């Protein structure tokens, strides 16, 4: 029988606005950073353990975020987080 001892998800997320909306770079960047903050708040509200390992602002105003997050709240994932 197998069972999961620990599980973690590694994701690369891109927060961006639709090009057809016509936002300039600064407005798009501000909106994308707000969306990143909302994403973090949602993770904290749901008590999901997470670690953002990298955040990169792209030239077009999009924001690339690399995140390691807990897969299941019932399993100890402390080995994945420092």
PDB file of C-alpha atoms in Angstrom:
ATOM      1  CA  UNK A   1       0.000   0.000   0.000  1.00  0.00           C
ATOM      2  CA  UNK A   2       1.292   3.455  -0.802  1.00  0.00           C
ATOM      3  CA  UNK A   3       0.460   6.729   0.881  1.00  0.00           C
ATOM      4  CA  UNK A   4       1.652  10.278   0.497  1.00  0.00           C
ATOM      5  CA  UNK A   5       4.064  11.259   3.223  1.00  0.00           C
ATOM      6  CA  UNK A   6       4.441  14.870   2.056  1.00  0.00           C
ATOM      7  CA  UNK A   7       3.469  16.832  -1.039  1.00  0.00           C
ATOM      8  CA  UNK A   8       4.208  20.270  -2.336  1.00  0.00           C
ATOM      9  CA  UNK A   9       3.374  22.106  -5.563  1.00  0.00           C
ATOM     10  CA  UNK A  10       5.896  24.212  -7.458  1.00  0.00           C
ATOM     11  CA  UNK A  11       4.200  26.737  -9.722  1.00  0.00           C
ATOM     12  CA  UNK A  12       5.293  29.492 -12.053  1.00  0.00           C
ATOM     13  CA  UNK A  13       2.461  31.991 -12.379  1.00  0.00           C
ATOM     14  CA  UNK A  14       2.225  34.928 -14.775  1.00  0.00           C
ATOM     15  CA  UNK A  15      -0.006  37.819 -13.777  1.00  0.00           C
ATOM     16  CA  UNK A  16      -0.819  39.904 -16.860  1.00  0.00           C
ATOM     17  CA  UNK A  17      -3.543  42.004 -18.439  1.00  0.00           C
ATOM     18  CA  UNK A  18      -5.115  41.293 -21.816  1.00  0.00           C
ATOM     19  CA  UNK A  19      -3.270  43.274 -24.516  1.00  0.00           C
ATOM     20  CA  UNK A  20      -6.541  44.335 -26.152  1.00  0.00           C
ATOM     21  CA  UNK A  21      -7.427  46.311 -23.017  1.00  0.00           C
ATOM     22  CA  UNK A  22      -4.814  48.880 -24.068  1.00  0.00           C
ATOM     23  CA  UNK A  23      -3.231  49.564 -20.649  1.00  0.00           C
ATOM     24  CA  UNK A  24       0.144  51.276 -20.648  1.00  0.00           C
ATOM     25  CA  UNK A  25       3.052  49.471 -18.992  1.00  0.00           C
ATOM     26  CA  UNK A  26       2.851  51.342 -15.677  1.00  0.00           C
ATOM     27  CA  UNK A  27      -0.898  50.804 -15.276  1.00  0.00           C
ATOM     28  CA  UNK A  28      -0.609  47.127 -16.213  1.00  0.00           C
ATOM     29  CA  UNK A  29       2.263  46.645 -13.746  1.00  0.00           C
ATOM     30  CA  UNK A  30       0.286  48.304 -10.929  1.00  0.00           C
ATOM     31  CA  UNK A  31      -2.765  46.146 -11.664  1.00  0.00           C
ATOM     32  CA  UNK A  32      -0.657  42.988 -11.834  1.00  0.00           C
ATOM     33  CA  UNK A  33       1.085  43.733  -8.530  1.00  0.00           C
ATOM     34  CA  UNK A  34      -2.330  44.283  -6.935  1.00  0.00           C
ATOM     35  CA  UNK A  35      -3.401  40.901  -8.284  1.00  0.00           C
ATOM     36  CA  UNK A  36      -0.250  39.276  -6.835  1.00  0.00           C
ATOM     37  CA  UNK A  37      -1.052  40.796  -3.431  1.00  0.00           C
ATOM     38  CA  UNK A  38      -4.630  39.527  -3.673  1.00  0.00           C
ATOM     39  CA  UNK A  39      -3.294  36.039  -4.508  1.00  0.00           C
ATOM     40  CA  UNK A  40      -1.043  36.126  -1.419  1.00  0.00           C
ATOM     41  CA  UNK A  41      -3.949  37.295   0.755  1.00  0.00           C
ATOM     42  CA  UNK A  42      -6.081  34.421  -0.532  1.00  0.00           C
ATOM     43  CA  UNK A  43      -3.362  31.901   0.339  1.00  0.00           C
ATOM     44  CA  UNK A  44      -3.066  33.358   3.827  1.00  0.00           C
ATOM     45  CA  UNK A  45      -6.839  33.469   4.330  1.00  0.00           C
ATOM     46  CA  UNK A  46      -7.091  29.770   3.450  1.00  0.00           C
ATOM     47  CA  UNK A  47      -4.049  29.106   5.687  1.00  0.00           C
ATOM     48  CA  UNK A  48      -2.145  27.515   2.819  1.00  0.00           C
ATOM     49  CA  UNK A  49       1.523  27.267   3.652  1.00  0.00           C
ATOM     50  CA  UNK A  50       3.522  28.870   0.844  1.00  0.00           C
ATOM     51  CA  UNK A  51       6.844  30.429  -0.059  1.00  0.00           C
ATOM     52  CA  UNK A  52       7.359  32.789  -2.960  1.00  0.00           C
ATOM     53  CA  UNK A  53      10.817  31.972  -4.256  1.00  0.00           C
ATOM     54  CA  UNK A  54      11.009  34.566  -7.027  1.00  0.00           C
ATOM     55  CA  UNK A  55       9.081  37.583  -8.317  1.00  0.00           C
ATOM     56  CA  UNK A  56      10.141  39.130 -11.632  1.00  0.00           C
ATOM     57  CA  UNK A  57       8.615  42.157 -13.318  1.00  0.00           C
ATOM     58  CA  UNK A  58       8.606  41.641 -17.081  1.00  0.00           C
ATOM     59  CA  UNK A  59       9.187  44.417 -19.639  1.00  0.00           C
ATOM     60  CA  UNK A  60       5.547  44.331 -20.757  1.00  0.00           C
ATOM     61  CA  UNK A  61       4.267  45.007 -17.219  1.00  0.00           C
ATOM     62  CA  UNK A  62       3.415  41.404 -16.403  1.00  0.00           C
ATOM     63  CA  UNK A  63       4.687  39.812 -13.187  1.00  0.00           C
ATOM     64  CA  UNK A  64       6.184  36.317 -13.023  1.00  0.00           C
ATOM     65  CA  UNK A  65       5.901  34.608  -9.631  1.00  0.00           C
ATOM     66  CA  UNK A  66       7.454  31.296  -8.623  1.00  0.00           C
ATOM     67  CA  UNK A  67       5.731  29.795  -5.607  1.00  0.00           C
ATOM     68  CA  UNK A  68       6.102  26.628  -3.554  1.00  0.00           C
ATOM     69  CA  UNK A  69       2.897  25.806  -1.742  1.00  0.00           C
ATOM     70  CA  UNK A  70       1.379  23.162   0.446  1.00  0.00           C
ATOM     71  CA  UNK A  71      -0.662  20.573  -1.448  1.00  0.00           C
ATOM     72  CA  UNK A  72      -2.735  19.189   1.394  1.00  0.00           C
ATOM     73  CA  UNK A  73      -3.388  20.876   4.731  1.00  0.00           C
ATOM     74  CA  UNK A  74      -3.383  17.587   6.637  1.00  0.00           C
ATOM     75  CA  UNK A  75       0.161  16.515   5.779  1.00  0.00           C
ATOM     76  CA  UNK A  76       3.297  17.943   7.407  1.00  0.00           C
ATOM     77  CA  UNK A  77       5.283  19.720   4.694  1.00  0.00           C
ATOM     78  CA  UNK A  78       7.891  21.337   6.924  1.00  0.00           C
ATOM     79  CA  UNK A  79      10.668  19.569   5.005  1.00  0.00           C
ATOM     80  CA  UNK A  80       9.844  21.769   1.983  1.00  0.00           C
ATOM     81  CA  UNK A  81      10.013  25.085   3.840  1.00  0.00           C
ATOM     82  CA  UNK A  82      13.031  26.615   5.536  1.00  0.00           C
TER      83      UNK A  82
END
